Amino acid sequence: MRKIISIVLALVVGAVLWYLFLKPQDYQVNFKAKAIPGTIFETVKAWNNGFDSVVPVDYINPSHFVQTVLVNDSIHVYEWEINRVHDSLSEVQVNIKDVNNSVGNRIAVPFSDTDFEKGSRKLLLDFNSFLNEHLEGFNYSIEGEAEIFSSFCACVKLKTTPENKAKGMMANYNFLDGILAQNQVQLNGPPFVEVLDWDLENNSLSYNFCNPIIRSEKLPNHPDIEYKRIFGKNALKAVYHGNYITSDRAWYALLDYAKENNIPVEKKPIEVFHNNPNMGGNELKWTTEVFMPIKESDE
């Protein structure tokens, strides 16, 4: 009997010690969101940038990342785990820990609805409202396999954060268009972005902003302009409607589609823009064709 009591006490003590000191979170919130993991990840980044004190989101992958929120004198760590249910629904689990008051929260949580719990729920309700408002601003559709166009083009190479991609385009739209027009270079299609490197871990994007042109002897020699040819290639295609700032939501959708259908792709999307953002208008009527290149077989 004493041996049984000793085992039970050891188990109880072990469980208490685990709960107080080893359990990875003080509090957990679960909810469903009408978006894929990549969209939720990018929306958390945008929401996070609206706080008074901003700590960059720690990227692990689009379905798993860590957010640090400064609340008064406390540091709260939100670890996000997102599981995609289908094309427009994900299950979200957020494990929350108060770095400075973890043990006190764990003692209090089972016995009362603490300010820590209330504050955590309120913050995530605010996020859910932010996400739903964001989702109203765009839509996209996956069209399956297609071929990337082939064209000679004039390009400006840029490096920004993904969220500043459109700002870089707009800053160079009139520059590139103006120089080509001054030299009577004939355009041969709408402008496009060719992604060279999409570095999610460092939140960095390298890309060419290009105008398709007719090759001629009148091409201006400018240190910021590079001439190159885009070759036709098999790709997965999506059509995106909305502000170009958030067109990468379609990138994530294409990556999910590729994974679901076992299609190997290169994370170097090409976007073709059919509206000039400098002209304004209803953003939901702006159209972007998005191509995710399919990797060529080694055979």
Coordinates of C-alpha atoms in Angstrom, one line a residue:
M1 CA 0.0 0.0 0.0
R2 CA 2.8 2.4 0.9
K3 CA 4.4 1.7 -2.5
I4 CA 1.1 2.6 -4.3
I5 CA 0.8 5.8 -2.3
S6 CA 4.4 6.7 -3.1
I7 CA 3.8 6.1 -6.8
V8 CA 0.6 8.2 -6.7
L9 CA 2.3 11.0 -4.8
A10 CA 5.2 10.9 -7.3
L11 CA 2.8 11.2 -10.2
V12 CA 0.9 14.0 -8.6
V13 CA 4.1 15.9 -7.8
G14 CA 5.4 15.3 -11.4
A15 CA 2.2 16.5 -12.9
V16 CA 2.2 19.7 -10.7
L17 CA 5.8 20.4 -11.6
W18 CA 5.1 19.9 -15.3
Y19 CA 2.1 22.2 -15.1
L20 CA 3.9 24.9 -13.2
F21 CA 7.3 24.9 -14.9
L22 CA 7.4 22.7 -18.1
K23 CA 4.0 23.2 -19.7
P24 CA 4.6 25.3 -22.9
Q25 CA 1.8 27.7 -22.4
D26 CA -0.1 29.5 -19.6
Y27 CA -3.3 29.7 -21.6
Q28 CA -4.5 28.4 -25.0
V29 CA -7.1 29.9 -27.4
N30 CA -8.6 27.9 -30.3
F31 CA -10.7 29.2 -33.1
K32 CA -11.5 28.7 -36.8
A33 CA -10.6 31.2 -39.5
K34 CA -12.0 31.5 -43.1
A35 CA -8.5 31.7 -44.6
I36 CA -5.5 29.5 -45.5
P37 CA -2.4 29.5 -43.2
G38 CA -0.3 31.8 -45.4
T39 CA -3.0 34.5 -45.4
I40 CA -3.3 34.2 -41.6
F41 CA 0.4 34.5 -41.2
E42 CA 0.7 37.6 -43.4
T43 CA -2.3 39.1 -41.6
V44 CA -0.8 38.5 -38.2
K45 CA 2.4 40.3 -39.5
A46 CA 0.3 43.3 -40.6
W47 CA -1.7 43.3 -37.4
N48 CA 1.4 43.1 -35.3
N49 CA 2.9 46.1 -37.1
G50 CA 0.0 48.2 -35.7
F51 CA 1.1 47.8 -32.1
D52 CA 2.7 50.7 -30.2
S53 CA 5.8 48.6 -29.6
V54 CA 6.6 46.2 -32.5
V55 CA 8.7 43.0 -32.2
P56 CA 9.0 41.3 -35.6
V57 CA 7.1 37.9 -35.9
D58 CA 9.5 35.0 -35.5
Y59 CA 9.0 32.9 -38.6
I60 CA 9.2 29.1 -38.5
N61 CA 6.8 28.3 -41.4
P62 CA 3.5 29.8 -42.6
S63 CA 1.6 27.4 -40.3
H64 CA 3.9 27.9 -37.2
F65 CA 5.3 31.2 -36.0
V66 CA 5.8 33.1 -32.8
Q67 CA 4.6 36.6 -32.0
T68 CA 5.8 38.7 -29.0
V69 CA 3.4 41.2 -27.7
L70 CA 4.4 43.9 -25.2
V71 CA 1.5 44.5 -22.7
N72 CA 2.2 47.3 -20.2
D73 CA 5.3 46.0 -18.4
S74 CA 4.8 42.3 -19.4
I75 CA 6.0 40.3 -22.3
H76 CA 3.4 37.9 -23.8
V77 CA 4.5 35.2 -26.3
Y78 CA 1.9 34.0 -28.7
E79 CA 2.9 30.8 -30.5
W80 CA 0.6 30.2 -33.5
E81 CA -0.2 26.7 -34.9
I82 CA -2.5 26.7 -37.9
N83 CA -3.9 23.6 -39.6
R84 CA -5.6 24.0 -43.0
V85 CA -9.0 22.3 -43.2
H86 CA -9.7 23.1 -46.8
D87 CA -9.3 25.9 -49.3
S88 CA -11.1 28.5 -47.2
L89 CA -10.9 27.3 -43.6
S90 CA -8.2 26.8 -41.0
E91 CA -8.1 25.7 -37.4
V92 CA -6.0 28.1 -35.3
Q93 CA -4.4 27.3 -32.0
V94 CA -2.6 30.0 -30.1
N95 CA -0.5 29.1 -27.0
I96 CA 0.1 32.1 -24.8
K97 CA 2.7 32.6 -22.2
D98 CA 3.4 35.6 -19.9
V99 CA 7.2 35.5 -19.7
N100 CA 7.4 37.5 -16.4
N101 CA 4.4 36.0 -14.6
S102 CA 4.1 32.5 -15.9
V103 CA 3.9 30.6 -12.6
G104 CA 1.4 33.0 -11.0
N105 CA -0.9 32.8 -14.1
R106 CA -0.8 29.0 -14.0
I107 CA -1.8 28.9 -10.4
A108 CA -4.6 31.4 -10.9
V109 CA -6.0 30.2 -14.2
P110 CA -7.8 27.0 -12.9
F111 CA -9.6 29.0 -10.2
S112 CA -10.7 32.2 -11.9
D113 CA -11.1 34.1 -15.2
T114 CA -7.9 36.1 -14.8
D115 CA -7.1 39.5 -16.4
F116 CA -4.4 37.6 -18.4
E117 CA -7.0 35.3 -19.9
K118 CA -9.5 38.1 -20.5
G119 CA -6.8 40.3 -22.2
S120 CA -5.6 37.4 -24.3
R121 CA -9.1 36.6 -25.5
K122 CA -9.8 40.3 -26.3
L123 CA -6.6 40.6 -28.3
L124 CA -7.4 37.6 -30.4
L125 CA -11.0 38.8 -30.9
D126 CA -9.5 42.0 -32.2
F127 CA -7.3 40.0 -34.5
N128 CA -10.2 38.0 -35.8
S129 CA -12.0 41.3 -36.7
F130 CA -8.9 42.6 -38.4
L131 CA -8.6 39.3 -40.4
N132 CA -12.3 39.4 -41.5
E133 CA -12.0 43.0 -42.6
H134 CA -8.8 42.1 -44.5
L135 CA -10.5 39.2 -46.3
E136 CA -13.2 41.5 -47.6
G137 CA -10.5 43.4 -49.6
F138 CA -9.5 40.7 -52.1
N139 CA -10.3 37.4 -53.7
Y140 CA -8.6 34.9 -55.9
S141 CA -9.2 31.7 -57.9
I142 CA -6.9 28.9 -58.9
E143 CA -7.0 28.1 -62.6
G144 CA -4.7 25.2 -62.7
E145 CA -1.8 24.7 -65.1
A146 CA -0.9 27.3 -67.7
E147 CA 2.1 28.7 -69.6
I148 CA 4.1 31.7 -68.6
F149 CA 4.3 34.2 -71.5
S150 CA 7.5 34.8 -73.4
S151 CA 8.7 38.3 -74.0
F152 CA 11.7 40.6 -74.2
C153 CA 11.5 43.2 -71.4
A154 CA 13.1 46.1 -69.6
C155 CA 13.4 45.7 -65.9
V156 CA 14.4 47.5 -62.7
K157 CA 15.8 45.2 -59.9
L158 CA 14.4 45.9 -56.4
K159 CA 14.7 44.5 -52.9
T160 CA 12.0 45.2 -50.3
T161 CA 10.0 43.5 -47.7
P162 CA 7.1 41.5 -49.2
E163 CA 4.5 44.0 -47.9
N164 CA 6.5 46.9 -49.6
K165 CA 6.5 45.2 -53.0
A166 CA 3.7 47.4 -54.4
K167 CA 5.4 50.5 -53.0
G168 CA 8.5 49.6 -54.9
M169 CA 6.5 49.1 -58.1
M170 CA 4.7 52.4 -57.8
A171 CA 8.0 54.3 -57.1
N172 CA 9.4 52.9 -60.4
Y173 CA 6.3 52.8 -62.6
N174 CA 6.6 56.3 -64.0
F175 CA 10.4 56.1 -64.0
L176 CA 10.5 53.0 -66.2
D177 CA 7.5 54.0 -68.4
G178 CA 8.9 57.5 -68.8
I179 CA 12.4 56.5 -70.0
L180 CA 11.0 54.0 -72.5
A181 CA 8.5 56.6 -73.8
Q182 CA 11.2 59.2 -74.2
N183 CA 13.2 56.8 -76.4
Q184 CA 10.2 55.7 -78.4
V185 CA 10.4 52.2 -77.1
Q186 CA 7.3 50.3 -78.0
L187 CA 5.6 48.4 -75.1
N188 CA 4.4 44.9 -75.7
G189 CA 2.1 44.1 -72.8
P190 CA 1.2 45.0 -69.2
P191 CA 3.9 45.4 -66.6
F192 CA 4.9 42.4 -64.4
V193 CA 6.9 41.4 -61.4
E194 CA 9.4 38.5 -61.6
V195 CA 10.3 37.2 -58.1
L196 CA 14.0 36.3 -57.8
D197 CA 14.1 35.4 -54.1
W198 CA 11.3 35.1 -51.6
D199 CA 13.0 34.8 -48.2
L200 CA 10.2 34.3 -45.6
E201 CA 12.6 33.7 -42.7
N202 CA 14.2 37.2 -43.2
N203 CA 11.0 38.8 -44.5
S204 CA 12.8 39.9 -47.7
L205 CA 11.8 39.9 -51.4
S206 CA 14.1 40.4 -54.4
Y207 CA 12.3 41.0 -57.7
N208 CA 12.4 42.5 -61.1
F209 CA 9.7 45.1 -62.0
C210 CA 9.5 44.9 -65.8
N211 CA 7.7 46.2 -68.9
P212 CA 7.5 43.9 -71.9
I213 CA 8.9 45.7 -75.0
I214 CA 9.6 45.3 -78.7
R215 CA 13.4 44.9 -79.1
S216 CA 14.9 47.7 -81.1
E217 CA 18.1 49.8 -81.6
K218 CA 16.5 52.7 -79.6
L219 CA 16.8 51.0 -76.2
P220 CA 18.2 53.5 -73.7
N221 CA 21.4 52.8 -71.8
H222 CA 20.6 53.4 -68.2
P223 CA 22.4 52.0 -65.1
D224 CA 19.1 51.1 -63.3
I225 CA 17.6 49.3 -66.3
E226 CA 18.3 45.7 -67.3
Y227 CA 17.1 44.1 -70.5
K228 CA 16.3 40.4 -70.6
R229 CA 14.0 37.8 -72.0
I230 CA 11.3 35.9 -70.2
F231 CA 10.9 32.4 -71.7
G232 CA 7.6 30.5 -71.8
K233 CA 7.4 27.9 -69.1
N234 CA 4.7 25.6 -67.5
A235 CA 3.3 27.0 -64.3
L236 CA 0.3 27.0 -62.0
K237 CA -1.9 30.0 -62.4
A238 CA -4.2 32.0 -60.2
V239 CA -6.2 35.2 -60.8
Y240 CA -6.1 37.7 -58.0
H241 CA -8.4 40.7 -57.5
G242 CA -7.4 43.3 -54.9
N243 CA -4.7 45.7 -53.9
Y244 CA -1.2 44.6 -55.2
I245 CA 0.1 45.0 -51.7
T246 CA -1.6 41.7 -50.7
S247 CA -1.3 39.8 -54.0
D248 CA 1.0 37.3 -52.3
R249 CA -2.1 35.7 -50.7
A250 CA -2.4 34.0 -54.1
W251 CA 1.2 32.8 -53.9
Y252 CA 0.4 30.9 -50.7
A253 CA -2.8 29.5 -52.3
L254 CA -0.8 28.2 -55.3
L255 CA 1.8 26.6 -53.0
D256 CA -1.0 24.9 -51.1
Y257 CA -2.5 23.7 -54.4
A258 CA 0.9 22.4 -55.6
K259 CA 1.4 20.5 -52.3
E260 CA -2.1 19.0 -52.4
N261 CA -1.6 17.9 -56.0
N262 CA 2.0 16.8 -55.7
I263 CA 3.2 19.3 -58.2
P264 CA 6.8 20.5 -57.7
V265 CA 7.1 24.2 -58.1
E266 CA 9.7 27.0 -57.7
K267 CA 8.9 29.7 -55.1
K268 CA 9.5 32.4 -57.7
P269 CA 6.1 33.7 -58.8
I270 CA 5.5 36.0 -61.7
E271 CA 2.7 38.5 -61.5
V272 CA 1.1 40.3 -64.4
F273 CA -0.7 43.5 -63.5
H274 CA -3.7 44.7 -65.6
N275 CA -4.4 47.9 -63.8
N276 CA -2.3 51.0 -62.9
P277 CA -2.5 51.4 -59.1
N278 CA -1.6 55.1 -59.5
M279 CA -5.0 55.6 -61.2
G280 CA -6.9 54.5 -58.0
G281 CA -10.4 53.0 -58.4
N282 CA -12.1 50.0 -56.9
E283 CA -9.3 47.6 -55.8
L284 CA -11.5 44.6 -56.1
K285 CA -11.6 45.3 -59.9
W286 CA -7.8 45.3 -60.2
T287 CA -6.7 42.1 -61.9
T288 CA -3.4 40.3 -61.4
E289 CA -2.4 37.0 -63.1
V290 CA -0.2 35.0 -60.8
F291 CA 2.1 32.2 -62.1
M292 CA 4.0 29.8 -60.0
P293 CA 6.6 28.0 -62.2
I294 CA 6.5 24.2 -62.2
K295 CA 10.0 22.7 -61.7
E296 CA 11.3 21.0 -64.9
S297 CA 11.8 17.3 -64.7
D298 CA 15.4 16.0 -64.5
E299 CA 14.5 13.3 -67.1

